[in-house]
Amino acid sequence: MKIYYSGLNASSLFSNESGTIVYLDKVTRVPFPEITNMEIGWNYILLWQNEDLFISGILDVKQEENPVKLIIPETACRRIKYALAGKENVTILTTENNLWQFNPYNKMWKKINKFISISENIENEYIVKIDGERSVIALTNIGRVFNIPIAVEMEERVKFIDMACGFDHTILLAENGDIYSMGLGTRGQLGHGDLQDSDNPKIIKALAGIKVSQIAAAGWHSAVITIEGDLYTWGWNTFGELGHLNSDKQVVALPTVVDFENEEGNNFETGVKRVQCGNNFTICSLADGSFWGCGSNKFGQLGISVEKITTSKKFIPLELNKFLDTKCIKDFKCKEWGFCLISE
């Protein structure tokens, strides 16, 4: 397994004679043995060696010389299923479906009490995904959502199968392909055509009847891909992270389809396969295997030299298309101010 990274960096794994390299403006292979996965935090990264999890970085505290293995202080559980790299804590979901939080600043562990009540007469309900920035959102195997520890209320029973979170908002993919959103809407990130907040999931009417296959969110913007391969984005657009051609709008409160331009400036038809959002940038892969990005490149998070470009208000082809075999790329992630590729 090969994993590459670009963007803001605090890990001593990326160093030179002057010390830690603050930003990487080209995708660089992560020099960690037997690495199998990676999660991006604000000033640290999480590195997987199969079921073992390591942390490296943190600009605000003394650097560790090497990545440190995280060991849950519970003798009955040593296996980690999922890890969320939050700003204040690393939240860990174990194979026994317990939640733990690790504070990387004071090195303290805290167990999150059980919040799925057995009195609700729901058998074998357990967490399948966690996400979030300022709070932790959990999705269960039966499609319920918790703003931990409180269950999110719905007027009608809807089964959610995926979720994605920004700073203050969450978008949810329902089993039937509908999209809901909740949280703060002050930057149009909920997609309801206004700047109002929504405490509970509310269907995005602008996408009604359009079946969505994948969702993404970060910072104050959101993105979805339809089953036909169309890409819609909405929310804050200060750095062009929505990728809307010929638009100077800083707030787009309704999902808007994205058009792509080739080097000659002509629109072309393409199918978008996957999309991921960082705090102020967006990256997607197309049906032909190429990768495109838009928004801020201040820290090289688009994998393009900062000297060449610092922002792009439209989707542009990324330089990795030239020197990496994109057919070997199994997955990619954007988070905070970084971008990583997972390759065979």
Short mmCIF file of C-alpha atoms in Angstrom, two decimals:
data_model
loop_
_atom_site.label_atom_id
_atom_site.label_comp_id
_atom_site.label_asym_id
_atom_site.label_seq_id
_atom_site.Cartn_x
_atom_site.Cartn_y
_atom_site.Cartn_z
CA MET A 1 0.00 0.00 0.00
CA LYS A 2 1.26 3.48 -0.92
CA ILE A 3 -0.19 6.66 0.57
CA TYR A 4 0.58 10.16 -0.68
CA TYR A 5 -0.13 13.51 0.97
CA SER A 6 -0.11 17.21 0.14
CA GLY A 7 -1.10 20.29 2.13
CA LEU A 8 -0.46 21.78 5.56
CA ASN A 9 1.86 19.57 7.59
CA ALA A 10 2.91 19.24 11.23
CA SER A 11 4.34 15.73 11.11
CA SER A 12 8.07 15.25 11.57
CA LEU A 13 7.81 12.44 9.01
CA PHE A 14 8.08 15.16 6.37
CA SER A 15 11.33 16.93 7.26
CA ASN A 16 14.51 18.34 5.77
CA GLU A 17 17.71 19.87 7.15
CA SER A 18 15.72 22.91 8.33
CA GLY A 19 13.19 20.83 10.28
CA THR A 20 9.55 19.93 9.66
CA ILE A 21 8.26 20.96 6.23
CA VAL A 22 5.29 23.22 7.00
CA TYR A 23 3.47 22.55 3.74
CA LEU A 24 3.81 20.09 0.88
CA ASP A 25 2.71 21.47 -2.49
CA LYS A 26 3.01 18.23 -4.41
CA VAL A 27 1.69 14.79 -3.51
CA THR A 28 4.48 13.15 -1.51
CA ARG A 29 4.63 9.55 -0.40
CA VAL A 30 4.17 9.13 3.36
CA PRO A 31 7.41 7.58 4.73
CA PHE A 32 5.80 5.22 7.24
CA PRO A 33 6.39 1.43 7.13
CA GLU A 34 3.49 -0.90 6.31
CA ILE A 35 1.01 1.99 6.22
CA THR A 36 -2.54 0.93 5.32
CA ASN A 37 -4.61 4.09 5.83
CA MET A 38 -4.45 7.72 6.92
CA GLU A 39 -6.71 10.35 8.51
CA ILE A 40 -6.01 14.08 8.29
CA GLY A 41 -6.34 16.37 11.31
CA TRP A 42 -5.85 20.11 11.67
CA ASN A 43 -2.28 19.83 12.97
CA TYR A 44 -1.63 16.11 13.07
CA ILE A 45 -2.19 12.96 11.04
CA LEU A 46 -3.35 9.49 12.04
CA LEU A 47 -1.54 6.56 10.45
CA TRP A 48 -2.75 2.97 10.32
CA GLN A 49 -0.73 -0.21 10.28
CA ASN A 50 -3.62 -2.63 9.79
CA GLU A 51 -5.47 -2.38 13.16
CA ASP A 52 -2.77 -0.36 14.94
CA LEU A 53 -3.19 3.43 15.03
CA PHE A 54 -0.41 6.02 15.34
CA ILE A 55 -0.47 9.82 15.73
CA SER A 56 2.14 12.19 14.34
CA GLY A 57 2.36 15.97 14.45
CA ILE A 58 0.77 18.82 16.44
CA LEU A 59 2.21 22.27 15.83
CA ASP A 60 1.23 23.63 19.25
CA VAL A 61 3.11 21.15 21.44
CA LYS A 62 6.57 19.61 21.50
CA GLN A 63 7.09 17.38 18.49
CA GLU A 64 7.42 13.68 19.01
CA GLU A 65 10.44 12.22 17.24
CA ASN A 66 8.39 9.37 15.83
CA PRO A 67 4.68 8.60 15.40
CA VAL A 68 3.20 7.45 18.73
CA LYS A 69 0.99 4.37 18.93
CA LEU A 70 -2.41 5.00 20.50
CA ILE A 71 -3.41 2.32 22.99
CA ILE A 72 -6.91 2.41 24.47
CA PRO A 73 -6.76 2.09 28.30
CA GLU A 74 -9.18 -0.82 28.36
CA THR A 75 -7.74 -4.31 28.71
CA ALA A 76 -10.81 -5.92 27.18
CA CYS A 77 -10.43 -3.97 23.95
CA ARG A 78 -7.35 -3.35 21.86
CA ARG A 79 -8.84 -3.23 18.37
CA ILE A 80 -9.81 0.02 16.67
CA LYS A 81 -12.38 0.04 13.88
CA TYR A 82 -12.57 3.74 12.99
CA ALA A 83 -10.80 6.95 14.01
CA LEU A 84 -11.93 10.57 13.59
CA ALA A 85 -9.21 13.24 13.63
CA GLY A 86 -11.00 16.13 15.31
CA LYS A 87 -9.62 19.51 16.36
CA GLU A 88 -9.73 18.86 20.10
CA ASN A 89 -9.83 15.06 20.27
CA VAL A 90 -9.21 11.88 18.37
CA THR A 91 -12.49 9.95 18.56
CA ILE A 92 -12.13 6.20 18.26
CA LEU A 93 -14.75 3.54 17.55
CA THR A 94 -13.71 0.08 18.70
CA THR A 95 -14.70 -3.28 17.27
CA GLU A 96 -16.87 -3.72 20.40
CA ASN A 97 -18.72 -0.52 19.34
CA ASN A 98 -17.38 1.52 22.24
CA LEU A 99 -16.38 5.15 21.77
CA TRP A 100 -13.22 6.65 23.25
CA GLN A 101 -11.67 10.10 22.91
CA PHE A 102 -7.98 10.93 23.15
CA ASN A 103 -6.81 14.49 23.75
CA PRO A 104 -3.44 14.80 21.98
CA TYR A 105 -2.54 17.95 23.93
CA ASN A 106 -2.76 16.53 27.45
CA LYS A 107 -2.50 12.83 26.44
CA MET A 108 -5.71 12.00 28.35
CA TRP A 109 -8.28 9.34 27.44
CA LYS A 110 -12.04 9.55 28.05
CA LYS A 111 -14.67 6.90 27.42
CA ILE A 112 -18.00 8.10 25.98
CA ASN A 113 -20.90 6.58 27.88
CA LYS A 114 -23.38 4.38 26.03
CA PHE A 115 -26.09 6.52 24.45
CA ILE A 116 -28.10 4.02 22.39
CA SER A 117 -30.81 3.08 24.89
CA ILE A 118 -31.89 -0.55 25.10
CA SER A 119 -35.30 0.69 26.29
CA GLU A 120 -36.07 1.83 22.75
CA ASN A 121 -36.74 -1.82 21.80
CA ILE A 122 -34.27 -1.71 18.94
CA GLU A 123 -32.17 -4.84 18.83
CA ASN A 124 -28.54 -4.94 17.76
CA GLU A 125 -28.22 -1.25 16.93
CA TYR A 126 -24.63 -0.11 16.70
CA ILE A 127 -22.51 2.69 15.24
CA VAL A 128 -21.20 2.28 11.69
CA LYS A 129 -19.71 5.74 11.10
CA ILE A 130 -18.65 8.83 13.05
CA ASP A 131 -17.88 12.28 11.66
CA GLY A 132 -17.90 15.89 12.73
CA GLU A 133 -15.80 18.95 13.43
CA ARG A 134 -17.03 20.78 16.54
CA SER A 135 -19.24 17.89 17.66
CA VAL A 136 -19.31 14.16 16.92
CA ILE A 137 -22.14 12.81 14.77
CA ALA A 138 -22.83 9.07 14.68
CA LEU A 139 -24.72 6.96 12.12
CA THR A 140 -26.05 3.56 13.15
CA ASN A 141 -26.65 0.36 11.19
CA ILE A 142 -30.41 0.94 11.16
CA GLY A 143 -30.06 4.44 9.73
CA ARG A 144 -30.52 6.56 12.84
CA VAL A 145 -28.37 9.63 13.52
CA PHE A 146 -27.05 10.89 16.86
CA ASN A 147 -25.52 14.23 17.71
CA ILE A 148 -23.71 12.40 20.47
CA PRO A 149 -25.27 11.64 22.88
CA ILE A 150 -28.68 12.88 21.68
CA ALA A 151 -30.74 11.13 19.00
CA VAL A 152 -31.66 13.40 16.07
CA GLU A 153 -35.42 13.74 15.77
CA MET A 154 -37.28 13.09 12.52
CA GLU A 155 -40.94 13.77 11.73
CA GLU A 156 -41.07 10.61 9.64
CA ARG A 157 -38.95 7.48 9.64
CA VAL A 158 -36.08 7.86 7.18
CA LYS A 159 -33.19 5.42 6.95
CA PHE A 160 -29.88 7.19 6.39
CA ILE A 161 -26.99 5.28 4.83
CA ASP A 162 -24.25 7.91 4.84
CA MET A 163 -23.37 11.31 6.29
CA ALA A 164 -20.74 14.02 5.90
CA CYS A 165 -19.96 16.92 8.21
CA GLY A 166 -18.55 20.41 7.91
CA PHE A 167 -17.67 22.82 10.69
CA ASP A 168 -21.27 23.40 11.78
CA HIS A 169 -23.44 21.35 9.42
CA THR A 170 -24.21 17.78 8.40
CA ILE A 171 -25.61 16.40 5.17
CA LEU A 172 -27.29 13.00 5.11
CA LEU A 173 -27.89 10.49 2.32
CA ALA A 174 -31.16 8.56 2.66
CA GLU A 175 -31.62 5.02 1.42
CA ASN A 176 -33.86 6.25 -1.41
CA GLY A 177 -31.23 8.73 -2.66
CA ASP A 178 -32.74 11.86 -1.10
CA ILE A 179 -30.48 14.38 0.66
CA TYR A 180 -31.17 16.01 4.00
CA SER A 181 -29.16 18.60 5.93
CA MET A 182 -29.05 20.05 9.43
CA GLY A 183 -26.99 22.50 11.47
CA LEU A 184 -25.99 26.10 10.84
CA GLY A 185 -26.92 27.61 7.50
CA THR A 186 -25.36 31.06 7.72
CA ARG A 187 -23.18 30.46 4.66
CA GLY A 188 -25.75 28.59 2.57
CA GLN A 189 -24.18 25.23 3.41
CA LEU A 190 -27.54 23.54 4.10
CA GLY A 191 -28.72 24.01 0.51
CA HIS A 192 -32.24 25.23 1.33
CA GLY A 193 -32.02 28.50 -0.59
CA ASP A 194 -31.70 30.62 2.56
CA LEU A 195 -29.26 31.24 5.40
CA GLN A 196 -31.44 29.75 8.14
CA ASP A 197 -30.36 27.10 10.62
CA SER A 198 -32.07 23.73 11.00
CA ASP A 199 -31.88 21.77 14.26
CA ASN A 200 -33.17 18.56 12.66
CA PRO A 201 -32.66 16.97 9.23
CA LYS A 202 -34.56 18.80 6.50
CA ILE A 203 -34.86 17.49 2.94
CA ILE A 204 -33.06 19.57 0.30
CA LYS A 205 -35.94 20.27 -2.07
CA ALA A 206 -33.66 21.49 -4.87
CA LEU A 207 -32.36 17.91 -5.18
CA ALA A 208 -35.77 16.22 -4.92
CA GLY A 209 -36.17 13.57 -7.60
CA ILE A 210 -32.42 13.54 -8.30
CA LYS A 211 -30.89 10.33 -7.03
CA VAL A 212 -27.60 10.94 -5.27
CA SER A 213 -24.90 8.28 -5.00
CA GLN A 214 -22.23 10.06 -2.92
CA ILE A 215 -21.98 13.03 -0.56
CA ALA A 216 -19.18 15.18 0.86
CA ALA A 217 -18.85 18.20 3.14
CA ALA A 218 -16.21 20.20 5.01
CA GLY A 219 -15.71 23.73 6.25
CA TRP A 220 -18.81 25.62 5.13
CA HIS A 221 -19.62 23.90 1.83
CA SER A 222 -21.15 20.67 0.54
CA ALA A 223 -21.07 18.51 -2.58
CA VAL A 224 -22.98 15.54 -4.00
CA ILE A 225 -22.69 13.28 -7.04
CA THR A 226 -25.79 11.94 -8.80
CA ILE A 227 -26.11 8.45 -10.22
CA GLU A 228 -25.69 10.03 -13.67
CA GLY A 229 -22.28 11.42 -12.65
CA ASP A 230 -23.27 15.08 -12.25
CA LEU A 231 -21.62 17.11 -9.51
CA TYR A 232 -23.56 19.65 -7.44
CA THR A 233 -21.93 22.03 -4.92
CA TRP A 234 -23.23 24.76 -2.61
CA GLY A 235 -22.32 26.86 0.43
CA TRP A 236 -19.46 29.29 0.98
CA ASN A 237 -17.42 30.14 -2.11
CA THR A 238 -14.81 32.61 -0.87
CA PHE A 239 -11.90 30.73 -2.46
CA GLY A 240 -13.82 29.25 -5.39
CA GLU A 241 -14.23 25.92 -3.59
CA LEU A 242 -17.58 25.35 -5.33
CA GLY A 243 -15.95 25.30 -8.78
CA HIS A 244 -18.72 27.29 -10.47
CA LEU A 245 -17.58 28.69 -13.81
CA ASN A 246 -17.90 32.46 -14.31
CA SER A 247 -19.38 33.04 -10.86
CA ASP A 248 -18.20 35.53 -8.27
CA LYS A 249 -20.88 34.68 -5.72
CA GLN A 250 -19.39 34.13 -2.28
CA VAL A 251 -22.49 32.35 -0.98
CA VAL A 252 -24.53 29.86 -3.01
CA ALA A 253 -27.49 28.64 -0.97
CA LEU A 254 -28.89 26.15 -3.49
CA PRO A 255 -27.21 23.06 -4.99
CA THR A 256 -25.80 24.09 -8.37
CA VAL A 257 -24.47 21.77 -11.06
CA VAL A 258 -20.76 22.11 -11.86
CA ASP A 259 -19.48 22.46 -15.43
CA PHE A 260 -15.96 21.47 -16.45
CA GLU A 261 -13.74 23.31 -18.92
CA ASN A 262 -10.83 21.83 -20.89
CA GLU A 263 -7.54 23.64 -21.57
CA GLU A 264 -9.09 25.33 -24.61
CA GLY A 265 -11.82 26.86 -22.45
CA ASN A 266 -14.60 24.65 -23.82
CA ASN A 267 -17.12 22.82 -21.66
CA PHE A 268 -16.97 19.05 -21.90
CA GLU A 269 -19.14 16.16 -20.79
CA THR A 270 -17.70 13.91 -18.12
CA GLY A 271 -18.88 11.62 -15.38
CA VAL A 272 -17.75 12.48 -11.86
CA LYS A 273 -16.97 9.32 -9.89
CA ARG A 274 -16.08 10.64 -6.44
CA VAL A 275 -15.80 13.97 -4.63
CA GLN A 276 -14.19 15.08 -1.37
CA CYS A 277 -14.21 18.46 0.37
CA GLY A 278 -11.53 20.15 2.45
CA ASN A 279 -12.11 23.29 4.49
CA ASN A 280 -11.82 25.63 1.50
CA PHE A 281 -11.14 23.35 -1.47
CA THR A 282 -12.74 20.47 -3.35
CA ILE A 283 -11.23 17.55 -5.28
CA CYS A 284 -13.00 15.04 -7.51
CA SER A 285 -12.11 12.11 -9.74
CA LEU A 286 -13.61 11.69 -13.20
CA ALA A 287 -14.65 8.63 -15.17
CA ASP A 288 -11.40 8.73 -17.18
CA GLY A 289 -9.37 8.39 -13.95
CA SER A 290 -8.15 11.98 -13.86
CA PHE A 291 -8.27 14.18 -10.75
CA TRP A 292 -9.52 17.78 -10.71
CA GLY A 293 -9.59 20.38 -7.95
CA CYS A 294 -10.68 23.92 -7.13
CA GLY A 295 -10.53 26.42 -4.30
CA SER A 296 -7.58 27.35 -2.09
CA ASN A 297 -4.09 26.03 -2.75
CA LYS A 298 -2.44 28.18 -0.05
CA PHE A 299 -0.76 25.15 1.52
CA GLY A 300 -0.49 23.05 -1.63
CA GLN A 301 -3.61 21.09 -0.74
CA LEU A 302 -4.44 20.70 -4.44
CA GLY A 303 -1.10 18.99 -5.01
CA ILE A 304 -0.02 21.88 -7.23
CA SER A 305 2.98 24.15 -6.67
CA VAL A 306 1.99 27.23 -4.67
CA GLU A 307 4.21 29.26 -7.01
CA LYS A 308 1.96 28.26 -9.91
CA ILE A 309 -1.40 28.86 -8.31
CA THR A 310 -2.81 29.85 -4.91
CA THR A 311 -6.53 29.64 -5.74
CA SER A 312 -8.72 28.45 -8.58
CA LYS A 313 -12.39 29.37 -8.99
CA LYS A 314 -12.94 26.53 -11.42
CA PHE A 315 -12.00 22.86 -11.45
CA ILE A 316 -8.57 22.33 -12.98
CA PRO A 317 -6.64 19.10 -13.67
CA LEU A 318 -4.21 18.23 -10.90
CA GLU A 319 -0.52 17.67 -11.55
CA LEU A 320 -0.62 14.17 -10.08
CA ASN A 321 -2.33 13.07 -13.30
CA LYS A 322 1.08 13.41 -14.98
CA PHE A 323 3.26 11.26 -12.74
CA LEU A 324 0.98 8.83 -10.88
CA ASP A 325 -0.86 5.88 -12.38
CA THR A 326 -4.34 6.97 -11.37
CA LYS A 327 -5.73 3.53 -12.24
CA CYS A 328 -3.93 2.20 -9.14
CA ILE A 329 -5.54 4.75 -6.79
CA LYS A 330 -8.05 3.00 -4.53
CA ASP A 331 -9.31 6.00 -2.58
CA PHE A 332 -8.61 9.63 -1.74
CA LYS A 333 -9.51 11.95 1.12
CA CYS A 334 -9.67 15.68 1.81
CA LYS A 335 -9.86 17.12 5.32
CA GLU A 336 -8.92 20.41 6.89
CA TRP A 337 -6.06 21.74 4.69
CA GLY A 338 -4.77 18.44 3.33
CA PHE A 339 -5.30 15.85 0.61
CA CYS A 340 -4.22 12.22 0.60
CA LEU A 341 -4.24 9.40 -1.97
CA ILE A 342 -4.34 5.69 -1.20
CA SER A 343 -2.74 3.61 -3.95
CA GLU A 344 -1.96 -0.04 -4.52
#
